[in-house]
Amino acid sequence: MTADDLTLFKKRLAEHGYQVTKAREATFKLLVSAEPQTIREILVKAQGVVDRVSVYRNVGVFEKIGLIHRVHIGWKYKLELSDEFVGHHHHLSCLKCGRVIDIEDEKHIDDFIKEVSAKFGFEPRRHQFEVDGYCKDCRS
Amino acid sequence: MTADDLTLFKKRLAEHGYQVTKAREATFKLLVSAEPQTIREILVKAQGVVDRVSVYRNVGVFEKIGLIHRVHIGWKYKLELSDEFVGHHHHLSCLKCGRVIDIEDEKHIDDFIKEVSAKFGFEPRRHQFEVDGYCKDCRS
DNA sequence: TTCAATTTGCAATTATGTTGCAAATTGGAG
DNA sequence: CTCCAATTTGCAACATAATTGCAAATTGAA
Ligand SMILES: [Mn+2]
Ligand SMILES: [Mn+2]
Ligand SMILES: [Zn+2]
Ligand SMILES: [Zn+2]
């Protein structure tokens, strides 16, 4: 993670009236250290450093102020930095090794959403696209 | 649900070496009665008829043999009949009233998957696309 | 009808996430 | 820097969702 990321992190907390604490900084760094990851993975890494309840609570805070968001990966959700940090994207997820590949969309998805929203009078807010399969190394 | 659906249900069970039981038939009928729905909703309807453990176990069986599948709806998953029954589709999901609208894709998604899979040497197996927002009635 | 194999239901257990509260930490005022 | 009200933390208890072991019931094939 860059120094800028950490600065932005602290700025966002302050903007929303949250304090910058040891536990929050540690939790955020764990979040960034591998991405995306399950809250379970974060809890394991946090053992002895930050209490599980505080991890849950602060992950909740981070979500609420838009620092991170959830993505669906194989019937669990994982946590990743928000678009502000890493740019909007979707995922290819390997059913064998668990590898997650970031993919960028170049229009297909947005066009589809626009089309289908118009058709049903729907006002889209968020979307998520996920492809499960086998990665280059696992498809042998 | 049609008589054909029930016939296909029994056929698939038999093909995979599973018995056709009261509990399984009852659970499948509950599944079909409203669609998609959470396992929680099914458990409530099953009270006094099928034990919760059997519901869990049989929903697991149904998934395994491809009679049903999960779809992501607002950070929960819901269960719905597989494509074989209802045709492949995706969902618009209302953040306010919870309404779920089935949408069909006309190429966008498949093209995108083809494109991006080629790029990463990925072999796609399953995919899921979900749009959250506000339905016609709720956007006022 | 008979019976081995499968399935069911109940109790106990495990996994996951939440709440109440006293003690510690934080950040701003003085 | 010092002080202190407000926020945050960690622990224990609680709540909810899902899984497992096992004896009893059901199923389907002979
Ligand atoms: Mn990503
Ligand atoms: Mn549907
Ligand atoms: Zn792989
Ligand atoms: Zn609605």
PDB file of N, CA, C and O in Angstrom, chain B residues 47-108:
ATOM      1  N   GLN B  47     -41.626 -25.738   8.839  1.00  0.00           N
ATOM      2  CA  GLN B  47     -41.832 -26.057  10.251  1.00  0.00           C
ATOM      3  C   GLN B  47     -42.974 -27.043  10.484  1.00  0.00           C
ATOM      4  O   GLN B  47     -44.079 -26.851  10.010  1.00  0.00           O
ATOM      5  N   GLY B  48     -42.664 -28.092  11.235  1.00  0.00           N
ATOM      6  CA  GLY B  48     -43.668 -29.090  11.556  1.00  0.00           C
ATOM      7  C   GLY B  48     -43.879 -30.101  10.438  1.00  0.00           C
ATOM      8  O   GLY B  48     -44.604 -31.081  10.618  1.00  0.00           O
ATOM      9  N   VAL B  49     -43.253 -29.845   9.304  1.00  0.00           N
ATOM     10  CA  VAL B  49     -43.413 -30.756   8.165  1.00  0.00           C
ATOM     11  C   VAL B  49     -42.109 -31.507   7.895  1.00  0.00           C
ATOM     12  O   VAL B  49     -42.082 -32.729   7.840  1.00  0.00           O
ATOM     13  N   VAL B  50     -41.050 -30.719   7.720  1.00  0.00           N
ATOM     14  CA  VAL B  50     -39.734 -31.316   7.500  1.00  0.00           C
ATOM     15  C   VAL B  50     -38.763 -30.685   8.487  1.00  0.00           C
ATOM     16  O   VAL B  50     -38.783 -29.468   8.682  1.00  0.00           O
ATOM     17  N   ASP B  51     -37.961 -31.499   9.114  1.00  0.00           N
ATOM     18  CA  ASP B  51     -36.982 -31.004  10.077  1.00  0.00           C
ATOM     19  C   ASP B  51     -35.953 -30.103   9.392  1.00  0.00           C
ATOM     20  O   ASP B  51     -35.576 -30.318   8.246  1.00  0.00           O
ATOM     21  N   ARG B  52     -35.476 -29.085  10.150  1.00  0.00           N
ATOM     22  CA  ARG B  52     -34.539 -28.139   9.555  1.00  0.00           C
ATOM     23  C   ARG B  52     -33.277 -28.808   9.026  1.00  0.00           C
ATOM     24  O   ARG B  52     -32.755 -28.439   7.979  1.00  0.00           O
ATOM     25  N   VAL B  53     -32.807 -29.812   9.752  1.00  0.00           N
ATOM     26  CA  VAL B  53     -31.591 -30.501   9.306  1.00  0.00           C
ATOM     27  C   VAL B  53     -31.816 -31.181   7.958  1.00  0.00           C
ATOM     28  O   VAL B  53     -30.958 -31.133   7.082  1.00  0.00           O
ATOM     29  N   SER B  54     -32.986 -31.762   7.792  1.00  0.00           N
ATOM     30  CA  SER B  54     -33.284 -32.420   6.520  1.00  0.00           C
ATOM     31  C   SER B  54     -33.426 -31.410   5.392  1.00  0.00           C
ATOM     32  O   SER B  54     -33.035 -31.678   4.253  1.00  0.00           O
ATOM     33  N   VAL B  55     -33.965 -30.244   5.716  1.00  0.00           N
ATOM     34  CA  VAL B  55     -34.047 -29.199   4.691  1.00  0.00           C
ATOM     35  C   VAL B  55     -32.648 -28.816   4.242  1.00  0.00           C
ATOM     36  O   VAL B  55     -32.352 -28.805   3.048  1.00  0.00           O
ATOM     37  N   TYR B  56     -31.768 -28.544   5.191  1.00  0.00           N
ATOM     38  CA  TYR B  56     -30.384 -28.219   4.842  1.00  0.00           C
ATOM     39  C   TYR B  56     -29.759 -29.316   3.992  1.00  0.00           C
ATOM     40  O   TYR B  56     -29.133 -29.064   2.974  1.00  0.00           O
ATOM     41  N   ARG B  57     -29.933 -30.554   4.467  1.00  0.00           N
ATOM     42  CA  ARG B  57     -29.296 -31.659   3.756  1.00  0.00           C
ATOM     43  C   ARG B  57     -29.845 -31.823   2.344  1.00  0.00           C
ATOM     44  O   ARG B  57     -29.081 -32.010   1.396  1.00  0.00           O
ATOM     45  N   ASN B  58     -31.149 -31.708   2.204  1.00  0.00           N
ATOM     46  CA  ASN B  58     -31.716 -31.938   0.881  1.00  0.00           C
ATOM     47  C   ASN B  58     -31.502 -30.771  -0.064  1.00  0.00           C
ATOM     48  O   ASN B  58     -31.298 -30.974  -1.255  1.00  0.00           O
ATOM     49  N   VAL B  59     -31.511 -29.572   0.461  1.00  0.00           N
ATOM     50  CA  VAL B  59     -31.144 -28.440  -0.387  1.00  0.00           C
ATOM     51  C   VAL B  59     -29.720 -28.658  -0.904  1.00  0.00           C
ATOM     52  O   VAL B  59     -29.420 -28.396  -2.068  1.00  0.00           O
ATOM     53  N   GLY B  60     -28.874 -29.198  -0.038  1.00  0.00           N
ATOM     54  CA  GLY B  60     -27.514 -29.535  -0.463  1.00  0.00           C
ATOM     55  C   GLY B  60     -27.499 -30.561  -1.581  1.00  0.00           C
ATOM     56  O   GLY B  60     -26.772 -30.409  -2.564  1.00  0.00           O
ATOM     57  N   VAL B  61     -28.333 -31.562  -1.446  1.00  0.00           N
ATOM     58  CA  VAL B  61     -28.435 -32.584  -2.495  1.00  0.00           C
ATOM     59  C   VAL B  61     -28.938 -31.960  -3.798  1.00  0.00           C
ATOM     60  O   VAL B  61     -28.368 -32.192  -4.877  1.00  0.00           O
ATOM     61  N   PHE B  62     -29.967 -31.158  -3.698  1.00  0.00           N
ATOM     62  CA  PHE B  62     -30.541 -30.536  -4.899  1.00  0.00           C
ATOM     63  C   PHE B  62     -29.500 -29.676  -5.619  1.00  0.00           C
ATOM     64  O   PHE B  62     -29.432 -29.669  -6.847  1.00  0.00           O
ATOM     65  N   GLU B  63     -28.714 -28.968  -4.839  1.00  0.00           N
ATOM     66  CA  GLU B  63     -27.654 -28.167  -5.451  1.00  0.00           C
ATOM     67  C   GLU B  63     -26.648 -29.064  -6.156  1.00  0.00           C
ATOM     68  O   GLU B  63     -26.228 -28.780  -7.272  1.00  0.00           O
ATOM     69  N   LYS B  64     -26.253 -30.118  -5.434  1.00  0.00           N
ATOM     70  CA  LYS B  64     -25.205 -30.990  -5.966  1.00  0.00           C
ATOM     71  C   LYS B  64     -25.581 -31.612  -7.305  1.00  0.00           C
ATOM     72  O   LYS B  64     -24.744 -31.719  -8.195  1.00  0.00           O
ATOM     73  N   ILE B  65     -26.836 -31.997  -7.444  1.00  0.00           N
ATOM     74  CA  ILE B  65     -27.229 -32.633  -8.698  1.00  0.00           C
ATOM     75  C   ILE B  65     -27.817 -31.632  -9.689  1.00  0.00           C
ATOM     76  O   ILE B  65     -28.368 -32.014 -10.720  1.00  0.00           O
ATOM     77  N   GLY B  66     -27.689 -30.365  -9.370  1.00  0.00           N
ATOM     78  CA  GLY B  66     -28.028 -29.335 -10.346  1.00  0.00           C
ATOM     79  C   GLY B  66     -29.510 -29.042 -10.519  1.00  0.00           C
ATOM     80  O   GLY B  66     -29.905 -28.460 -11.522  1.00  0.00           O
ATOM     81  N   LEU B  67     -30.328 -29.411  -9.559  1.00  0.00           N
ATOM     82  CA  LEU B  67     -31.751 -29.084  -9.645  1.00  0.00           C
ATOM     83  C   LEU B  67     -32.002 -27.620  -9.318  1.00  0.00           C
ATOM     84  O   LEU B  67     -32.914 -26.999  -9.855  1.00  0.00           O
ATOM     85  N   ILE B  68     -31.200 -27.110  -8.414  1.00  0.00           N
ATOM     86  CA  ILE B  68     -31.326 -25.702  -8.017  1.00  0.00           C
ATOM     87  C   ILE B  68     -29.936 -25.085  -7.968  1.00  0.00           C
ATOM     88  O   ILE B  68     -28.931 -25.794  -8.030  1.00  0.00           O
ATOM     89  N   HIS B  69     -29.890 -23.786  -7.861  1.00  0.00           N
ATOM     90  CA  HIS B  69     -28.617 -23.114  -7.639  1.00  0.00           C
ATOM     91  C   HIS B  69     -28.841 -21.865  -6.798  1.00  0.00           C
ATOM     92  O   HIS B  69     -29.974 -21.455  -6.578  1.00  0.00           O
ATOM     93  N   ARG B  70     -27.743 -21.322  -6.338  1.00  0.00           N
ATOM     94  CA  ARG B  70     -27.826 -20.125  -5.519  1.00  0.00           C
ATOM     95  C   ARG B  70     -27.680 -18.898  -6.397  1.00  0.00           C
ATOM     96  O   ARG B  70     -26.963 -18.925  -7.385  1.00  0.00           O
ATOM     97  N   VAL B  71     -28.348 -17.835  -6.010  1.00  0.00           N
ATOM     98  CA  VAL B  71     -28.090 -16.542  -6.631  1.00  0.00           C
ATOM     99  C   VAL B  71     -27.836 -15.524  -5.536  1.00  0.00           C
ATOM    100  O   VAL B  71     -28.431 -15.586  -4.459  1.00  0.00           O
ATOM    101  N   HIS B  72     -26.933 -14.629  -5.801  1.00  0.00           N
ATOM    102  CA  HIS B  72     -26.637 -13.577  -4.842  1.00  0.00           C
ATOM    103  C   HIS B  72     -27.708 -12.518  -4.900  1.00  0.00           C
ATOM    104  O   HIS B  72     -27.981 -11.964  -5.954  1.00  0.00           O
ATOM    105  N   ILE B  73     -28.328 -12.257  -3.775  1.00  0.00           N
ATOM    106  CA  ILE B  73     -29.285 -11.154  -3.675  1.00  0.00           C
ATOM    107  C   ILE B  73     -28.940 -10.397  -2.401  1.00  0.00           C
ATOM    108  O   ILE B  73     -29.096 -10.910  -1.299  1.00  0.00           O
ATOM    109  N   GLY B  74     -28.452  -9.199  -2.558  1.00  0.00           N
ATOM    110  CA  GLY B  74     -28.193  -8.333  -1.407  1.00  0.00           C
ATOM    111  C   GLY B  74     -27.437  -8.972  -0.248  1.00  0.00           C
ATOM    112  O   GLY B  74     -27.874  -8.934   0.884  1.00  0.00           O
ATOM    113  N   TRP B  75     -26.309  -9.558  -0.510  1.00  0.00           N
ATOM    114  CA  TRP B  75     -25.415 -10.113   0.514  1.00  0.00           C
ATOM    115  C   TRP B  75     -25.965 -11.319   1.234  1.00  0.00           C
ATOM    116  O   TRP B  75     -25.404 -11.811   2.191  1.00  0.00           O
ATOM    117  N   LYS B  76     -27.099 -11.801   0.777  1.00  0.00           N
ATOM    118  CA  LYS B  76     -27.560 -13.117   1.149  1.00  0.00           C
ATOM    119  C   LYS B  76     -27.594 -13.898  -0.150  1.00  0.00           C
ATOM    120  O   LYS B  76     -27.522 -13.323  -1.222  1.00  0.00           O
ATOM    121  N   TYR B  77     -27.697 -15.199  -0.040  1.00  0.00           N
ATOM    122  CA  TYR B  77     -28.001 -15.908  -1.274  1.00  0.00           C
ATOM    123  C   TYR B  77     -29.425 -16.408  -1.197  1.00  0.00           C
ATOM    124  O   TYR B  77     -29.971 -16.605  -0.120  1.00  0.00           O
ATOM    125  N   LYS B  78     -30.032 -16.556  -2.330  1.00  0.00           N
ATOM    126  CA  LYS B  78     -31.347 -17.164  -2.409  1.00  0.00           C
ATOM    127  C   LYS B  78     -31.249 -18.365  -3.322  1.00  0.00           C
ATOM    128  O   LYS B  78     -30.303 -18.492  -4.106  1.00  0.00           O
ATOM    129  N   LEU B  79     -32.229 -19.247  -3.190  1.00  0.00           N
ATOM    130  CA  LEU B  79     -32.237 -20.470  -3.977  1.00  0.00           C
ATOM    131  C   LEU B  79     -33.263 -20.362  -5.082  1.00  0.00           C
ATOM    132  O   LEU B  79     -34.380 -19.890  -4.857  1.00  0.00           O
ATOM    133  N   GLU B  80     -32.874 -20.793  -6.273  1.00  0.00           N
ATOM    134  CA  GLU B  80     -33.857 -20.825  -7.345  1.00  0.00           C
ATOM    135  C   GLU B  80     -33.639 -22.048  -8.212  1.00  0.00           C
ATOM    136  O   GLU B  80     -32.593 -22.687  -8.166  1.00  0.00           O
ATOM    137  N   LEU B  81     -34.656 -22.389  -8.972  1.00  0.00           N
ATOM    138  CA  LEU B  81     -34.565 -23.530  -9.871  1.00  0.00           C
ATOM    139  C   LEU B  81     -33.447 -23.307 -10.878  1.00  0.00           C
ATOM    140  O   LEU B  81     -33.187 -22.173 -11.280  1.00  0.00           O
ATOM    141  N   SER B  82     -32.840 -24.389 -11.292  1.00  0.00           N
ATOM    142  CA  SER B  82     -31.732 -24.270 -12.243  1.00  0.00           C
ATOM    143  C   SER B  82     -32.247 -23.874 -13.627  1.00  0.00           C
ATOM    144  O   SER B  82     -33.445 -23.893 -13.890  1.00  0.00           O
ATOM    145  N   ASP B  83     -31.313 -23.523 -14.469  1.00  0.00           N
ATOM    146  CA  ASP B  83     -31.627 -23.052 -15.815  1.00  0.00           C
ATOM    147  C   ASP B  83     -32.506 -24.030 -16.583  1.00  0.00           C
ATOM    148  O   ASP B  83     -33.328 -23.639 -17.420  1.00  0.00           O
ATOM    149  N   GLU B  84     -32.313 -25.296 -16.298  1.00  0.00           N
ATOM    150  CA  GLU B  84     -33.085 -26.360 -16.947  1.00  0.00           C
ATOM    151  C   GLU B  84     -34.592 -26.152 -16.780  1.00  0.00           C
ATOM    152  O   GLU B  84     -35.382 -26.490 -17.659  1.00  0.00           O
ATOM    153  N   PHE B  85     -34.977 -25.570 -15.638  1.00  0.00           N
ATOM    154  CA  PHE B  85     -36.399 -25.323 -15.392  1.00  0.00           C
ATOM    155  C   PHE B  85     -36.848 -23.952 -15.894  1.00  0.00           C
ATOM    156  O   PHE B  85     -37.909 -23.820 -16.484  1.00  0.00           O
ATOM    157  N   VAL B  86     -36.042 -22.960 -15.604  1.00  0.00           N
ATOM    158  CA  VAL B  86     -36.507 -21.589 -15.843  1.00  0.00           C
ATOM    159  C   VAL B  86     -35.699 -20.795 -16.867  1.00  0.00           C
ATOM    160  O   VAL B  86     -36.038 -19.662 -17.175  1.00  0.00           O
ATOM    161  N   GLY B  87     -34.651 -21.394 -17.413  1.00  0.00           N
ATOM    162  CA  GLY B  87     -33.843 -20.676 -18.395  1.00  0.00           C
ATOM    163  C   GLY B  87     -32.828 -19.770 -17.732  1.00  0.00           C
ATOM    164  O   GLY B  87     -33.082 -19.208 -16.664  1.00  0.00           O
ATOM    165  N   HIS B  88     -31.675 -19.634 -18.370  1.00  0.00           N
ATOM    166  CA  HIS B  88     -30.617 -18.816 -17.797  1.00  0.00           C
ATOM    167  C   HIS B  88     -31.001 -17.348 -17.789  1.00  0.00           C
ATOM    168  O   HIS B  88     -31.483 -16.821 -18.774  1.00  0.00           O
ATOM    169  N   HIS B  89     -30.780 -16.708 -16.635  1.00  0.00           N
ATOM    170  CA  HIS B  89     -31.106 -15.290 -16.557  1.00  0.00           C
ATOM    171  C   HIS B  89     -30.377 -14.647 -15.388  1.00  0.00           C
ATOM    172  O   HIS B  89     -29.703 -15.319 -14.620  1.00  0.00           O
ATOM    173  N   HIS B  90     -30.542 -13.348 -15.243  1.00  0.00           N
ATOM    174  CA  HIS B  90     -29.929 -12.611 -14.138  1.00  0.00           C
ATOM    175  C   HIS B  90     -31.005 -11.809 -13.413  1.00  0.00           C
ATOM    176  O   HIS B  90     -32.180 -11.970 -13.708  1.00  0.00           O
ATOM    177  N   HIS B  91     -30.591 -10.956 -12.472  1.00  0.00           N
ATOM    178  CA  HIS B  91     -31.595 -10.286 -11.641  1.00  0.00           C
ATOM    179  C   HIS B  91     -31.355  -8.792 -11.397  1.00  0.00           C
ATOM    180  O   HIS B  91     -30.219  -8.372 -11.211  1.00  0.00           O
ATOM    181  N   LEU B  92     -32.460  -8.080 -11.393  1.00  0.00           N
ATOM    182  CA  LEU B  92     -32.480  -6.722 -10.849  1.00  0.00           C
ATOM    183  C   LEU B  92     -33.105  -6.855  -9.470  1.00  0.00           C
ATOM    184  O   LEU B  92     -34.160  -7.471  -9.332  1.00  0.00           O
ATOM    185  N   SER B  93     -32.466  -6.279  -8.465  1.00  0.00           N
ATOM    186  CA  SER B  93     -32.964  -6.468  -7.106  1.00  0.00           C
ATOM    187  C   SER B  93     -33.192  -5.122  -6.432  1.00  0.00           C
ATOM    188  O   SER B  93     -32.294  -4.287  -6.355  1.00  0.00           O
ATOM    189  N   CYS B  94     -34.412  -4.908  -5.938  1.00  0.00           N
ATOM    190  CA  CYS B  94     -34.766  -3.607  -5.355  1.00  0.00           C
ATOM    191  C   CYS B  94     -34.279  -3.493  -3.914  1.00  0.00           C
ATOM    192  O   CYS B  94     -34.610  -4.324  -3.066  1.00  0.00           O
ATOM    193  N   LEU B  95     -33.525  -2.457  -3.649  1.00  0.00           N
ATOM    194  CA  LEU B  95     -32.956  -2.238  -2.321  1.00  0.00           C
ATOM    195  C   LEU B  95     -34.020  -1.854  -1.309  1.00  0.00           C
ATOM    196  O   LEU B  95     -33.800  -1.969  -0.103  1.00  0.00           O
ATOM    197  N   LYS B  96     -35.161  -1.367  -1.768  1.00  0.00           N
ATOM    198  CA  LYS B  96     -36.197  -0.935  -0.832  1.00  0.00           C
ATOM    199  C   LYS B  96     -37.216  -2.030  -0.543  1.00  0.00           C
ATOM    200  O   LYS B  96     -37.395  -2.425   0.607  1.00  0.00           O
ATOM    201  N   CYS B  97     -37.873  -2.529  -1.571  1.00  0.00           N
ATOM    202  CA  CYS B  97     -38.958  -3.486  -1.342  1.00  0.00           C
ATOM    203  C   CYS B  97     -38.528  -4.939  -1.483  1.00  0.00           C
ATOM    204  O   CYS B  97     -39.291  -5.851  -1.159  1.00  0.00           O
ATOM    205  N   GLY B  98     -37.325  -5.164  -1.987  1.00  0.00           N
ATOM    206  CA  GLY B  98     -36.832  -6.532  -2.076  1.00  0.00           C
ATOM    207  C   GLY B  98     -37.276  -7.288  -3.322  1.00  0.00           C
ATOM    208  O   GLY B  98     -36.899  -8.442  -3.527  1.00  0.00           O
ATOM    209  N   ARG B  99     -38.066  -6.623  -4.139  1.00  0.00           N
ATOM    210  CA  ARG B  99     -38.533  -7.260  -5.372  1.00  0.00           C
ATOM    211  C   ARG B  99     -37.371  -7.689  -6.260  1.00  0.00           C
ATOM    212  O   ARG B  99     -36.374  -6.987  -6.363  1.00  0.00           O
ATOM    213  N   VAL B 100     -37.517  -8.841  -6.881  1.00  0.00           N
ATOM    214  CA  VAL B 100     -36.483  -9.347  -7.774  1.00  0.00           C
ATOM    215  C   VAL B 100     -37.050  -9.522  -9.174  1.00  0.00           C
ATOM    216  O   VAL B 100     -38.068 -10.195  -9.359  1.00  0.00           O
ATOM    217  N   ILE B 101     -36.421  -8.887 -10.131  1.00  0.00           N
ATOM    218  CA  ILE B 101     -36.895  -8.949 -11.515  1.00  0.00           C
ATOM    219  C   ILE B 101     -35.928  -9.795 -12.347  1.00  0.00           C
ATOM    220  O   ILE B 101     -34.718  -9.537 -12.349  1.00  0.00           O
ATOM    221  N   ASP B 102     -36.465 -10.777 -13.018  1.00  0.00           N
ATOM    222  CA  ASP B 102     -35.628 -11.599 -13.894  1.00  0.00           C
ATOM    223  C   ASP B 102     -35.296 -10.838 -15.171  1.00  0.00           C
ATOM    224  O   ASP B 102     -36.170 -10.211 -15.765  1.00  0.00           O
ATOM    225  N   ILE B 103     -34.044 -10.895 -15.565  1.00  0.00           N
ATOM    226  CA  ILE B 103     -33.679 -10.262 -16.836  1.00  0.00           C
ATOM    227  C   ILE B 103     -32.904 -11.246 -17.697  1.00  0.00           C
ATOM    228  O   ILE B 103     -32.125 -12.051 -17.210  1.00  0.00           O
ATOM    229  N   GLU B 104     -33.161 -11.153 -18.979  1.00  0.00           N
ATOM    230  CA  GLU B 104     -32.439 -12.016 -19.904  1.00  0.00           C
ATOM    231  C   GLU B 104     -31.342 -11.235 -20.579  1.00  0.00           C
ATOM    232  O   GLU B 104     -31.479 -10.051 -20.842  1.00  0.00           O
ATOM    233  N   ASP B 105     -30.271 -11.927 -20.830  1.00  0.00           N
ATOM    234  CA  ASP B 105     -29.162 -11.267 -21.502  1.00  0.00           C
ATOM    235  C   ASP B 105     -29.252 -11.552 -22.988  1.00  0.00           C
ATOM    236  O   ASP B 105     -29.605 -12.630 -23.404  1.00  0.00           O
ATOM    237  N   GLU B 106     -28.935 -10.538 -23.760  1.00  0.00           N
ATOM    238  CA  GLU B 106     -28.905 -10.764 -25.191  1.00  0.00           C
ATOM    239  C   GLU B 106     -27.516 -10.438 -25.690  1.00  0.00           C
ATOM    240  O   GLU B 106     -27.308  -9.438 -26.329  1.00  0.00           O
ATOM    241  N   LYS B 107     -26.586 -11.270 -25.259  1.00  0.00           N
ATOM    242  CA  LYS B 107     -25.250 -11.206 -25.841  1.00  0.00           C
ATOM    243  C   LYS B 107     -24.185 -10.450 -25.032  1.00  0.00           C
ATOM    244  O   LYS B 107     -23.065 -10.930 -24.915  1.00  0.00           O
ATOM    245  N   HIS B 108     -24.508  -9.315 -24.459  1.00  0.00           N
ATOM    246  CA  HIS B 108     -23.497  -8.503 -23.784  1.00  0.00           C
ATOM    247  C   HIS B 108     -22.594  -9.325 -22.867  1.00  0.00           C
ATOM    248  O   HIS B 108     -21.368  -9.284 -22.977  1.00  0.00           O
TER     249      HIS B 108
END
